[in-house]
Amino acid sequence: MKALSQVGKYGLRALLYLVAYPPKNQYLSIREISDELGLSFHFVTKIFRELTEKGILISYRGPSGGIALAKPAEEIMLIDVIKALEGEDYFDKCLIGLPHCGTAKPCPVHEFWKEVKTKMQKNFSETSLALLGEKIRTMEVRLDD
Amino acid sequence: MKALSQVGKYGLRALLYLVAYPPKNQYLSIREISDELGLSFHFVTKIFRELTEKGILISYRGPSGGIALAKPAEEIMLIDVIKALEGEDYFDKCLIGLPHCGTAKPCPVHEFWKEVKTKMQKNFSETSLALLGEKIRTMEVRLDD
DNA sequence: CATATTTAAGAGTATTTAATCTTAATTAAG
DNA sequence: CTTAATTAAGATTAAATACTCTTAAATATG
Ligand code: SF4
Ligand code: SF4
């Protein structure tokens, strides 16, 4: 049960590095993140560009440029990141996708599947990047390769 | 959040058709199922071949041949079908896939993700194809295109 | 035995996702 | 003003997934 695509996993991981180990300078360069985590610089760049477009990151070009959170980590919820990386419809997906499906006659797995999605949605909505970053720091969780 | 691949969705759907509308004869032909559901005959055939290898279906070639459940529908649990179609490791997947992850220092989403997977695993283990088939029949859920 | 029907097996094609590469634009610093 | 550092943008390639096609094997029936 793959919950996230590679874009989602790498994006979240790179973002968590930024949050858990915030730089002294205003901006942290993508090169440092990708080197530190052992991820492809170009791939991370592409992912971060999306996050910048979506308003989760801000970026600055040129020497000593890089990326930074657009808002305080306390105000960015995990659900925002996942929706930005996987699509706004992330929690609207159906389990078996019957063509004639409707609320009138939902298939027998619908109720349960909705419960699962609601549980995840709730949890992700309540989890801030700040909290995740702090846990990563205090538990000394390794994000690198 | 895509929980099943196309193979998983189509396979489950085709299987549910067989269970919900069992044939008079011993075997139901794949052609009838694929026509009835509007799915590709070849694709369903390929999927069913896997389910036959995995011991969920039995097949019989030649005129009036087709496929049938290998066991009573009461004894086939949804989890068996999903594991057969998506892989035995379906519930072992990780949310963010940190390379150095271990039980010693789990990442901050691990506990929650384990809960979600356990909930699904439990539900799927308790749900038989017979139950799903009956609900589909009584609720008149449409499986076709 | 000949033929039609059906699944088995696997090759082949198309689409989507993942990852890489190239070039341009921006900016700091000498 | 020149150069180096950095992200932006998009083209290109690679790999995985989804689907299609062809041929073979099995079996019932006339
Ligand atoms: S009822 Fe729900 S789970 Fe079932 S096919 Fe429709 S949307 Fe999907
Ligand atoms: S701790 Fe769990 S969720 Fe986190 S990276 Fe490891 S396996 Fe994945």
mmCIF file with all atom_site columns, C-alpha atoms in Angstrom, chain A residues 9-10 12-14 16-17 37 39 136 140-145, chain B residues 94-102 105-110:
data_model
loop_
_atom_site.group_PDB
_atom_site.id
_atom_site.type_symbol
_atom_site.label_atom_id
_atom_site.label_alt_id
_atom_site.label_comp_id
_atom_site.label_asym_id
_atom_site.label_entity_id
_atom_site.label_seq_id
_atom_site.pdbx_PDB_ins_code
_atom_site.Cartn_x
_atom_site.Cartn_y
_atom_site.Cartn_z
_atom_site.occupancy
_atom_site.B_iso_or_equiv
_atom_site.pdbx_formal_charge
_atom_site.auth_seq_id
_atom_site.auth_comp_id
_atom_site.auth_asym_id
_atom_site.auth_atom_id
_atom_site.pdbx_PDB_model_num
ATOM 1  C CA . LYS A 1 9   ? 8.518  10.890 -0.327 1.00 0.00 ? 9   LYS A CA 1
ATOM 2  C CA . TYR A 1 10  ? 11.560 12.835 -1.495 1.00 0.00 ? 10  TYR A CA 1
ATOM 3  C CA . LEU A 1 12  ? 8.640  15.500 2.327  1.00 0.00 ? 12  LEU A CA 1
ATOM 4  C CA . ARG A 1 13  ? 12.018 14.161 3.339  1.00 0.00 ? 13  ARG A CA 1
ATOM 5  C CA . ALA A 1 14  ? 13.870 17.153 1.947  1.00 0.00 ? 14  ALA A CA 1
ATOM 6  C CA . LEU A 1 16  ? 11.794 17.761 6.907  1.00 0.00 ? 16  LEU A CA 1
ATOM 7  C CA . TYR A 1 17  ? 15.545 18.222 6.676  1.00 0.00 ? 17  TYR A CA 1
ATOM 8  C CA . LEU A 1 37  ? 20.285 13.417 2.012  1.00 0.00 ? 37  LEU A CA 1
ATOM 9  C CA . LEU A 1 39  ? 19.031 12.623 -3.295 1.00 0.00 ? 39  LEU A CA 1
ATOM 10 C CA . ILE A 1 136 ? 13.263 14.226 14.321 1.00 0.00 ? 136 ILE A CA 1
ATOM 11 C CA . GLU A 1 140 ? 17.801 11.727 16.360 1.00 0.00 ? 140 GLU A CA 1
ATOM 12 C CA . VAL A 1 141 ? 16.022 10.223 13.370 1.00 0.00 ? 141 VAL A CA 1
ATOM 13 C CA . ARG A 1 142 ? 18.306 9.961  10.340 1.00 0.00 ? 142 ARG A CA 1
ATOM 14 C CA . LEU A 1 143 ? 16.952 11.450 7.136  1.00 0.00 ? 143 LEU A CA 1
ATOM 15 C CA . ASP A 1 144 ? 20.036 10.757 5.041  1.00 0.00 ? 144 ASP A CA 1
ATOM 16 C CA . ASP A 1 145 ? 21.138 7.776  2.985  1.00 0.00 ? 145 ASP A CA 1
ATOM 17 C CA . CYS B 1 94  ? 6.428  2.559  4.603  1.00 0.00 ? 94  CYS B CA 1
ATOM 18 C CA . LEU B 1 95  ? 5.066  6.095  4.392  1.00 0.00 ? 95  LEU B CA 1
ATOM 19 C CA . ILE B 1 96  ? 8.246  8.064  3.750  1.00 0.00 ? 96  ILE B CA 1
ATOM 20 C CA . GLY B 1 97  ? 10.900 5.364  3.386  1.00 0.00 ? 97  GLY B CA 1
ATOM 21 C CA . LEU B 1 98  ? 13.894 6.638  5.287  1.00 0.00 ? 98  LEU B CA 1
ATOM 22 C CA . PRO B 1 99  ? 16.976 4.595  4.401  1.00 0.00 ? 99  PRO B CA 1
ATOM 23 C CA . HIS B 1 100 ? 18.214 4.240  7.978  1.00 0.00 ? 100 HIS B CA 1
ATOM 24 C CA . CYS B 1 101 ? 14.818 3.583  9.422  1.00 0.00 ? 101 CYS B CA 1
ATOM 25 C CA . GLY B 1 102 ? 14.512 0.923  12.071 1.00 0.00 ? 102 GLY B CA 1
ATOM 26 C CA . LYS B 1 105 ? 14.428 5.164  16.011 1.00 0.00 ? 105 LYS B CA 1
ATOM 27 C CA . PRO B 1 106 ? 11.209 5.226  14.018 1.00 0.00 ? 106 PRO B CA 1
ATOM 28 C CA . CYS B 1 107 ? 10.300 8.416  12.226 1.00 0.00 ? 107 CYS B CA 1
ATOM 29 C CA . PRO B 1 108 ? 7.546  10.574 13.733 1.00 0.00 ? 108 PRO B CA 1
ATOM 30 C CA . VAL B 1 109 ? 4.806  9.311  11.427 1.00 0.00 ? 109 VAL B CA 1
ATOM 31 C CA . HIS B 1 110 ? 5.539  5.641  11.960 1.00 0.00 ? 110 HIS B CA 1
#
